[in-house]
PDB file of C-alpha atoms in Angstrom:
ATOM      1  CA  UNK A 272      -4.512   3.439   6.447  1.00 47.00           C
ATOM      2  CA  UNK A 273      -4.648   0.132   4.455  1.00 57.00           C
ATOM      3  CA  UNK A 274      -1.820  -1.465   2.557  1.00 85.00           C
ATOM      4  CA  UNK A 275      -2.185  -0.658  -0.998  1.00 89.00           C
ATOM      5  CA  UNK A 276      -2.838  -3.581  -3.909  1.00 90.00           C
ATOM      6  CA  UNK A 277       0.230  -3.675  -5.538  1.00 93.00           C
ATOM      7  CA  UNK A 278      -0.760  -3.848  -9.156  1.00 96.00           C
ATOM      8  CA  UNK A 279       2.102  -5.376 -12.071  1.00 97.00           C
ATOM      9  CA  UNK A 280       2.051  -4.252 -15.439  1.00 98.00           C
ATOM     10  CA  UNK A 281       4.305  -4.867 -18.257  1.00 98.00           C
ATOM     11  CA  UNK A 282       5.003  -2.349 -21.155  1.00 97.00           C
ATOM     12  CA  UNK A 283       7.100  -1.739 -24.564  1.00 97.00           C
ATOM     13  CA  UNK A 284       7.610   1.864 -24.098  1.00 97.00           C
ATOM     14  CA  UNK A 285       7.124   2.146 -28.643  1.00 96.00           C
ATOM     15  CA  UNK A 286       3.457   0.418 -28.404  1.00 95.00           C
ATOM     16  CA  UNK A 287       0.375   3.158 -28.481  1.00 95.00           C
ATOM     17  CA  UNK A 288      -1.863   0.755 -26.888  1.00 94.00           C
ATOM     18  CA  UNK A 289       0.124   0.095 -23.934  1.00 96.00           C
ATOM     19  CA  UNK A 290       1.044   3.865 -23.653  1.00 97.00           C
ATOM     20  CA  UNK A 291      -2.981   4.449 -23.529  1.00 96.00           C
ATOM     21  CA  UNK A 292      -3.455   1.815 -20.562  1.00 97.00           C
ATOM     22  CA  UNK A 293      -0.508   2.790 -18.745  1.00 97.00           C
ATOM     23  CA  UNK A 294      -2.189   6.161 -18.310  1.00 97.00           C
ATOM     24  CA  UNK A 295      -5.518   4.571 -17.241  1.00 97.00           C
ATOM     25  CA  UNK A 296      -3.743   2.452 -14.757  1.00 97.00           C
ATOM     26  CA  UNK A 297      -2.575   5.485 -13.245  1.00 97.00           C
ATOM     27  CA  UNK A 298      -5.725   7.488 -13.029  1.00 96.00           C
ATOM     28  CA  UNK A 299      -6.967   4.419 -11.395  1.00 96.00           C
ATOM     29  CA  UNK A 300      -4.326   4.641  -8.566  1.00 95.00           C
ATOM     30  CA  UNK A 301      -5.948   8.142  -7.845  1.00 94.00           C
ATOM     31  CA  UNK A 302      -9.522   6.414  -6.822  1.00 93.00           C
ATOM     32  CA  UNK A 303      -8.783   2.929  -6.025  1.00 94.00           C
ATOM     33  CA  UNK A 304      -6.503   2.079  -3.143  1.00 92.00           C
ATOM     34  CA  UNK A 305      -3.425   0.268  -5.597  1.00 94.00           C
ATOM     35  CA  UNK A 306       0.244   0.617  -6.335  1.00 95.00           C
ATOM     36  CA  UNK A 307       1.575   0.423  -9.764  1.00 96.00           C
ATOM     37  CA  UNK A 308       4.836  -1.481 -10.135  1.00 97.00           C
ATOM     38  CA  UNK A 309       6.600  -1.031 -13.569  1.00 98.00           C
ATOM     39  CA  UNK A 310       8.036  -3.762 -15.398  1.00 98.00           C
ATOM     40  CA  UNK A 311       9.572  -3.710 -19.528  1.00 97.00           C
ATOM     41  CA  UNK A 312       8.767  -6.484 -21.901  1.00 96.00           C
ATOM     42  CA  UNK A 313       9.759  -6.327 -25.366  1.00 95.00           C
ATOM     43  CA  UNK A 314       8.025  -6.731 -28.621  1.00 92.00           C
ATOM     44  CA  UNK A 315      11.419  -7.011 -30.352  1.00 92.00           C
ATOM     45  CA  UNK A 316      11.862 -10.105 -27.908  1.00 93.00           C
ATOM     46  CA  UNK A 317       8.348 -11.296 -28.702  1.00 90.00           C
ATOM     47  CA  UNK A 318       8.414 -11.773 -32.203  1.00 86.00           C
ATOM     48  CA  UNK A 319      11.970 -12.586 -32.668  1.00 85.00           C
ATOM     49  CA  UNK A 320      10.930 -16.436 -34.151  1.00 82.00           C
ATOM     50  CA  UNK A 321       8.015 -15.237 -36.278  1.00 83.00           C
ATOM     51  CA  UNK A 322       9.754 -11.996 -38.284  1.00 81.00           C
ATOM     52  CA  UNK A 323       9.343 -13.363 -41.520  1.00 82.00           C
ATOM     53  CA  UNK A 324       5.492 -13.769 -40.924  1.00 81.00           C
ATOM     54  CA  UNK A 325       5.385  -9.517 -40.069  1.00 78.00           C
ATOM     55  CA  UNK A 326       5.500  -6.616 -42.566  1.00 80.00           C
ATOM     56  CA  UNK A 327       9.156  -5.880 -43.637  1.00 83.00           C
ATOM     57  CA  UNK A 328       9.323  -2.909 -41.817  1.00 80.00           C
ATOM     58  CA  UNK A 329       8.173  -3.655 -38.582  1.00 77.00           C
ATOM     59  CA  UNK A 330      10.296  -6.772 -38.679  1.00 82.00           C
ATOM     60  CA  UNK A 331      12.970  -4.671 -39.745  1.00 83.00           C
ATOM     61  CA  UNK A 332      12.713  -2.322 -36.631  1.00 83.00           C
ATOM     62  CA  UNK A 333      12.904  -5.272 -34.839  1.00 83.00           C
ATOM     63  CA  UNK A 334      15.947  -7.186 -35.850  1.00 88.00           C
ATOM     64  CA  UNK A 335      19.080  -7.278 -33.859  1.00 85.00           C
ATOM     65  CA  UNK A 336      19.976  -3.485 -33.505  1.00 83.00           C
ATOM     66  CA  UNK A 337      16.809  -2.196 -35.070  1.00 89.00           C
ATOM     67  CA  UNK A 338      14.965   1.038 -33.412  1.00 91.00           C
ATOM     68  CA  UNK A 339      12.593  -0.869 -31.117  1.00 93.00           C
ATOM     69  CA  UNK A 340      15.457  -2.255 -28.821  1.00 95.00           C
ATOM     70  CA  UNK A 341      16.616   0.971 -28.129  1.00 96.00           C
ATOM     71  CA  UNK A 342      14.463   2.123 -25.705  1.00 97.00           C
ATOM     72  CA  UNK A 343      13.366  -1.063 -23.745  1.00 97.00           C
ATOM     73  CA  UNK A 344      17.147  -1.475 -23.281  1.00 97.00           C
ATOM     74  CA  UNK A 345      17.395   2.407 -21.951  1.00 98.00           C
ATOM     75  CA  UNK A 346      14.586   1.669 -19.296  1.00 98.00           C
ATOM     76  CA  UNK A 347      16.542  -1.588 -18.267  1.00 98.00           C
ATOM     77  CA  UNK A 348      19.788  -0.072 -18.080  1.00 98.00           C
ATOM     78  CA  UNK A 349      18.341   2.951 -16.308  1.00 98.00           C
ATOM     79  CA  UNK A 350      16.437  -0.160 -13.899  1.00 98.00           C
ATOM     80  CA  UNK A 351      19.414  -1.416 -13.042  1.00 98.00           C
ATOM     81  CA  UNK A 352      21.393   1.108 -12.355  1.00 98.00           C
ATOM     82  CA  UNK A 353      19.502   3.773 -10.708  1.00 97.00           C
ATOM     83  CA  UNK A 354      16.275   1.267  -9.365  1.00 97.00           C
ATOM     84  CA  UNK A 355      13.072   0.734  -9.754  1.00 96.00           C
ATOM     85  CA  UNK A 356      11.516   3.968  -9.265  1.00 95.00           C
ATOM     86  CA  UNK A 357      13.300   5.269 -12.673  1.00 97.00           C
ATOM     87  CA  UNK A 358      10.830   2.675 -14.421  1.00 98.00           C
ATOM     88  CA  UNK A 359       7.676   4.522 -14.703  1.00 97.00           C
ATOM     89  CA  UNK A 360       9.021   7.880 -14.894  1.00 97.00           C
ATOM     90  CA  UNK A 361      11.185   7.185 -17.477  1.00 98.00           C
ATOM     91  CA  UNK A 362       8.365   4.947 -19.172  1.00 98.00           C
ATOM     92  CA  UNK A 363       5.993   8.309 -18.972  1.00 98.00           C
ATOM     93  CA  UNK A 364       8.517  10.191 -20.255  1.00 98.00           C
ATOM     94  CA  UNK A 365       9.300   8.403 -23.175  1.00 98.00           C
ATOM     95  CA  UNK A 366       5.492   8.097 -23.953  1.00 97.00           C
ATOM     96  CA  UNK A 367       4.855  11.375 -24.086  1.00 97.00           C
ATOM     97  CA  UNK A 368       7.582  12.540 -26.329  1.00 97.00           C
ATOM     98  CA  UNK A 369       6.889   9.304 -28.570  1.00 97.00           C
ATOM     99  CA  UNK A 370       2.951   9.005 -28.810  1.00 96.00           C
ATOM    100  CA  UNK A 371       1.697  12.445 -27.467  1.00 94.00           C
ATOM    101  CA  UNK A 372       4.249  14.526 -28.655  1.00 94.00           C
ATOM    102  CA  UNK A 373       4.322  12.629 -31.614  1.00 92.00           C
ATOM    103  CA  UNK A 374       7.824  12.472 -32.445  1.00 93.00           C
ATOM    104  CA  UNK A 375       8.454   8.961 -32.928  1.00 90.00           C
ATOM    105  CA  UNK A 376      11.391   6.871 -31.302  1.00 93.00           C
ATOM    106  CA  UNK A 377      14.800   8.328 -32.137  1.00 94.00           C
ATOM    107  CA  UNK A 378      18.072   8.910 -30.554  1.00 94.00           C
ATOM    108  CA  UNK A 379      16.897  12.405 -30.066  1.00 96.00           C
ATOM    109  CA  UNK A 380      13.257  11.483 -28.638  1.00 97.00           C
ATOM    110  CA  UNK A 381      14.684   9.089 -25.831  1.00 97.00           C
ATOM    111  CA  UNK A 382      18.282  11.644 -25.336  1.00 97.00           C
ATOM    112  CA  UNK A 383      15.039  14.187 -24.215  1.00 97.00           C
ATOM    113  CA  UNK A 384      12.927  11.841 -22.117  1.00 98.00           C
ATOM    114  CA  UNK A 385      16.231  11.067 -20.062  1.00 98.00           C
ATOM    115  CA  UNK A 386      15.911  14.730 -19.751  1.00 98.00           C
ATOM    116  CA  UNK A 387      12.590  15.070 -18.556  1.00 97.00           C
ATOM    117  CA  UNK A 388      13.335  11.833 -16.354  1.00 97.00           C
ATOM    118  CA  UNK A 389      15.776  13.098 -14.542  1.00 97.00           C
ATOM    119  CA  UNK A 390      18.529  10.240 -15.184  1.00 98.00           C
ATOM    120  CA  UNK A 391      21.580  10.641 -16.898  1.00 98.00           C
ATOM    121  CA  UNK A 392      22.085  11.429 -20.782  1.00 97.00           C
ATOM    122  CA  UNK A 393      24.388   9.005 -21.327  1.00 97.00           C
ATOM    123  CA  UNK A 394      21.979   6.190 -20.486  1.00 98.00           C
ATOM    124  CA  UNK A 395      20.735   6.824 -24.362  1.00 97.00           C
ATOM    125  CA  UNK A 396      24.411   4.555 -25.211  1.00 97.00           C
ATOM    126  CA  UNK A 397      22.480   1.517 -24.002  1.00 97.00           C
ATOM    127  CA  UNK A 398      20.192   1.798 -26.387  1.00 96.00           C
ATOM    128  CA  UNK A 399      22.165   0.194 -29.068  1.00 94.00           C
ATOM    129  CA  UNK A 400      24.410  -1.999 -26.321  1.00 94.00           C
ATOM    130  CA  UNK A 401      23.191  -5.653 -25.405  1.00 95.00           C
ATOM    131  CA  UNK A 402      25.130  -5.328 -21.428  1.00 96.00           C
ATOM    132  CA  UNK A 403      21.358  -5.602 -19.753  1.00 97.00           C
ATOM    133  CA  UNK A 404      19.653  -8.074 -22.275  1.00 97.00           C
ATOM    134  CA  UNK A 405      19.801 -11.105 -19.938  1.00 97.00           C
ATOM    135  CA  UNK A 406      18.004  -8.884 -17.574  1.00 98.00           C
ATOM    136  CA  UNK A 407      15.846  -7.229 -20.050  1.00 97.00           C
ATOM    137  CA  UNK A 408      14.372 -10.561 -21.044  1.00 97.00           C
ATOM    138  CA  UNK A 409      14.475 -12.048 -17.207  1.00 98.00           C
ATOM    139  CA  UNK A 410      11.878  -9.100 -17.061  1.00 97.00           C
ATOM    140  CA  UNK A 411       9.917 -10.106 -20.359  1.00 96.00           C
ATOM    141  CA  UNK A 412       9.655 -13.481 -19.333  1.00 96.00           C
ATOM    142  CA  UNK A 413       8.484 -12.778 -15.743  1.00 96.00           C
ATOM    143  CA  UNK A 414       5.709 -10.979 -17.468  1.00 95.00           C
ATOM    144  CA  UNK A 415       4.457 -13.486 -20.207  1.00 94.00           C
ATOM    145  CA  UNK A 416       5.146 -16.498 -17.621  1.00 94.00           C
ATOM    146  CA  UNK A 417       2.243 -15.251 -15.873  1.00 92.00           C
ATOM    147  CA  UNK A 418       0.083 -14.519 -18.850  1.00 90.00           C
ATOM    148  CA  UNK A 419       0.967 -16.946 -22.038  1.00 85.00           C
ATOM    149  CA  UNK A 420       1.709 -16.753 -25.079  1.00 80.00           C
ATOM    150  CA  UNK A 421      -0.433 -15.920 -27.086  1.00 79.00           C
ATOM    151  CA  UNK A 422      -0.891 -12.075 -26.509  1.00 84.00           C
ATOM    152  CA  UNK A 423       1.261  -8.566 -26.396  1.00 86.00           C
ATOM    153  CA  UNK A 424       1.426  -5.550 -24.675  1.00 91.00           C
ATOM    154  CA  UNK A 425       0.310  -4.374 -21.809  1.00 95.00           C
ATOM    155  CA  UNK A 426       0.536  -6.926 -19.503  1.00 96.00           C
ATOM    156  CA  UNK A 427      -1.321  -6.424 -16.392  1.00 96.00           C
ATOM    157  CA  UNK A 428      -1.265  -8.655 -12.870  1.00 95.00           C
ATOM    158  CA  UNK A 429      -3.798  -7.466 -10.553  1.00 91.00           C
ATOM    159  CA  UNK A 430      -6.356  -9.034  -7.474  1.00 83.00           C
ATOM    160  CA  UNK A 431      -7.601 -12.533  -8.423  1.00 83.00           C
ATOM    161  CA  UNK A 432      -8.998 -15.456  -6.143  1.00 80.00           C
ATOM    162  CA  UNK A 433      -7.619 -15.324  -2.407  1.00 77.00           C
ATOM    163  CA  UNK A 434      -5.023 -12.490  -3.141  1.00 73.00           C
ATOM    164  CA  UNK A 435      -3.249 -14.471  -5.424  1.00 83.00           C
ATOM    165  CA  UNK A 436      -2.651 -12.584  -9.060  1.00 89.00           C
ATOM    166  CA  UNK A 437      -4.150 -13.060 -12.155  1.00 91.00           C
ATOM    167  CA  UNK A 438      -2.344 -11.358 -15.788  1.00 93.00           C
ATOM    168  CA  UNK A 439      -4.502 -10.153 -18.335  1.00 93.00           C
ATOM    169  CA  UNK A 440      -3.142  -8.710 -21.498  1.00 93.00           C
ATOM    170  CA  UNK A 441      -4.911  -5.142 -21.684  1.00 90.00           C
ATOM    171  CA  UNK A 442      -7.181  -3.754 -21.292  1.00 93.00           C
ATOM    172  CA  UNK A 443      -7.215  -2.461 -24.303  1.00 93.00           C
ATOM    173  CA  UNK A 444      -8.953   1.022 -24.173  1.00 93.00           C
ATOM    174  CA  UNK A 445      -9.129   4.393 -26.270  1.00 93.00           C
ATOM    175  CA  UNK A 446      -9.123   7.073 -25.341  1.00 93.00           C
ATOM    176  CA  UNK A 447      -7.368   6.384 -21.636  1.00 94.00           C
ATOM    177  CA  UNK A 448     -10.626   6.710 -19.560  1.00 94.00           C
ATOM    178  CA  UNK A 449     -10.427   9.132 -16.684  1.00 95.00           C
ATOM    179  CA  UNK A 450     -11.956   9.514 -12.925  1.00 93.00           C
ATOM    180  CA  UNK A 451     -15.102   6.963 -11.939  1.00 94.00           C
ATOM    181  CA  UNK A 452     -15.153   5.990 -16.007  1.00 96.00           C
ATOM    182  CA  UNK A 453     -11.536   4.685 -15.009  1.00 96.00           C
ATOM    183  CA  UNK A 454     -12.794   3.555 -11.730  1.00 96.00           C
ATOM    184  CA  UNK A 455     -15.545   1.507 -13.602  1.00 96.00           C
ATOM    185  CA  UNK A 456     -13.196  -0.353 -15.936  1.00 96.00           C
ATOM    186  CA  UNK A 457     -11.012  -1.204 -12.934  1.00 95.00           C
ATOM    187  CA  UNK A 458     -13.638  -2.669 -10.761  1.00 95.00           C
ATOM    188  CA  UNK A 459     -14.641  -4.554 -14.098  1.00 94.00           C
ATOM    189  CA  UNK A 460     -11.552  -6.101 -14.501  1.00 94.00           C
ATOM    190  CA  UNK A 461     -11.154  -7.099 -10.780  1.00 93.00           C
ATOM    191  CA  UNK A 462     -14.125  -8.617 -11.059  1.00 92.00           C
ATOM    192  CA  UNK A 463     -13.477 -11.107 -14.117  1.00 91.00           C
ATOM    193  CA  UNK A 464      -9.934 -12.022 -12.232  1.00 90.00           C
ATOM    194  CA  UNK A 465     -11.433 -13.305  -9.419  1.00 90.00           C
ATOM    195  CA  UNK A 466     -13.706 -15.576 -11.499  1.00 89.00           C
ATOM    196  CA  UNK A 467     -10.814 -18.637 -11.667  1.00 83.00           C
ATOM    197  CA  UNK A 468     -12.258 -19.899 -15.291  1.00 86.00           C
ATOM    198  CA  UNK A 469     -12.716 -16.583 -17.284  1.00 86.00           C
ATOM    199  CA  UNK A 470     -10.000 -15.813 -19.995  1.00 86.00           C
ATOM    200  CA  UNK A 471     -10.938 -13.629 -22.557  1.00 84.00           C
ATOM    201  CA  UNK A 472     -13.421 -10.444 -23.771  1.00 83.00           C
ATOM    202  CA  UNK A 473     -12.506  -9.467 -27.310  1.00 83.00           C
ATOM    203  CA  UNK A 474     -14.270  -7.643 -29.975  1.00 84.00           C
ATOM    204  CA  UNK A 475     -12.382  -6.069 -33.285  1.00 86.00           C
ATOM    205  CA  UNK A 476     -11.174  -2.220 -33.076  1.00 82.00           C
ATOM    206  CA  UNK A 477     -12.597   0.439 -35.164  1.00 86.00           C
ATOM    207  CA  UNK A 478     -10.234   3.053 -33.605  1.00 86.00           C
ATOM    208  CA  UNK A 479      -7.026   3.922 -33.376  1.00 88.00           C
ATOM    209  CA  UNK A 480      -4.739   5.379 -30.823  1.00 90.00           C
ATOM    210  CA  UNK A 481      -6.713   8.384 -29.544  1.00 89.00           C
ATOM    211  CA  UNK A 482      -3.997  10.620 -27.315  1.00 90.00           C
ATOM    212  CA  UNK A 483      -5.863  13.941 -26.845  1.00 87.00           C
ATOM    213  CA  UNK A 484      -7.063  13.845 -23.338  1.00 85.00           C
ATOM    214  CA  UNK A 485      -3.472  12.758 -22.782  1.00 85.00           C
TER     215      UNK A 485
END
């Protein structure tokens, strides 16, 4: 059997769109021969010099101690102290309580994903605890090192030119497509990385989040 393409992508557990691509990614790994590794970036970390230019309440969530540190810094903690393969279950565990589930990020929403995860309830204290932020942004830089500036989340690092990667922020996709619609958009955007000049497809949404073949 063949080595599989390990595949990097790059999340804020709170953002729909990255939830939605997430799950594509792994419908992908079902028909194409790759290997999803999970990594956390942050939005909170992201906009931290540019809150005044955001709405006062997203800014608000994402000031020192506001709600969308708490669960980045949950995944890290969990990361770091019980490895790498707690990433993307507790990632899909926290996306389904907060986006399919619909029950928003709370104390109570991530206390229940650690549940569902697996991993110990009392990783919810490092929610509100700055012990793995050095880390936490280590792992938010690694990501928008290899990508720039000038986007969000997902993140995504897959084939390019002579096996070398190439990021992408998104795709940006809804509903999550499924089976060889899934294996389509894959082969789509393996195709544009290994062109070494191509940057950027973009047209403006007219949907939102759409969760129900989640």
């Amino acid at each position: 059997m063949s080595e599989k393409t390990p595949v990097d992508f790059w999340f804020d557990p709170v953002c729909p769109w990255a939830w939605m691509t997430s799950r594509w990614v792994l419908e992908v790994e079902k028909v194409r021969d790759i290997e999803v590794r999970w990594h956390v970036m942050s939005l909170s970390v992201l906009n931290e010099d540019r809150l005044d230019e955001l709405p006062e309440e997203y800014a608000e969530n994402m000031r020192p101690g506001g709600k969308t540190w708490w669960p980045v810094r949950v995944v890290i903690a969990a990361q770091q102290l019980h490895g790498d393969a707690a990433v993307g279950r507790l990632y899909t565990a926290l996306g389904t309580r907060f986006h399919n589930e619909g029950l928003g990020v709370n104390r109570d929403s991530i206390a229940a994903a650690l549940a569902d995860a697996g991993l110990p309830a009392d990783l919810v204290e490092y929610g509100e605890k700055d012990t793995y932020d050095t880390e936490l942004r280590a792992s938010h830089k690694e990501g928008i090192d290899k990508v720039g500036q000038d986007v969000g989340t997902p993140v995504i690092a897959l084939p390019g030119p002579d096996g070398e990667q190439i990021a992408f922020f998104g795709p940006v996709v809804t509903p999550a497509p499924k089976g060889e619609e899934a294996a389509r958009l894959w082969d789509g955007a393996v195709a544009v990385a290994s062109v070494p000049g191509f940057y950027e497809l973009k047209r403006t949404r007219t949907k939102g989040p759409d969760f129900s073949n989640l």
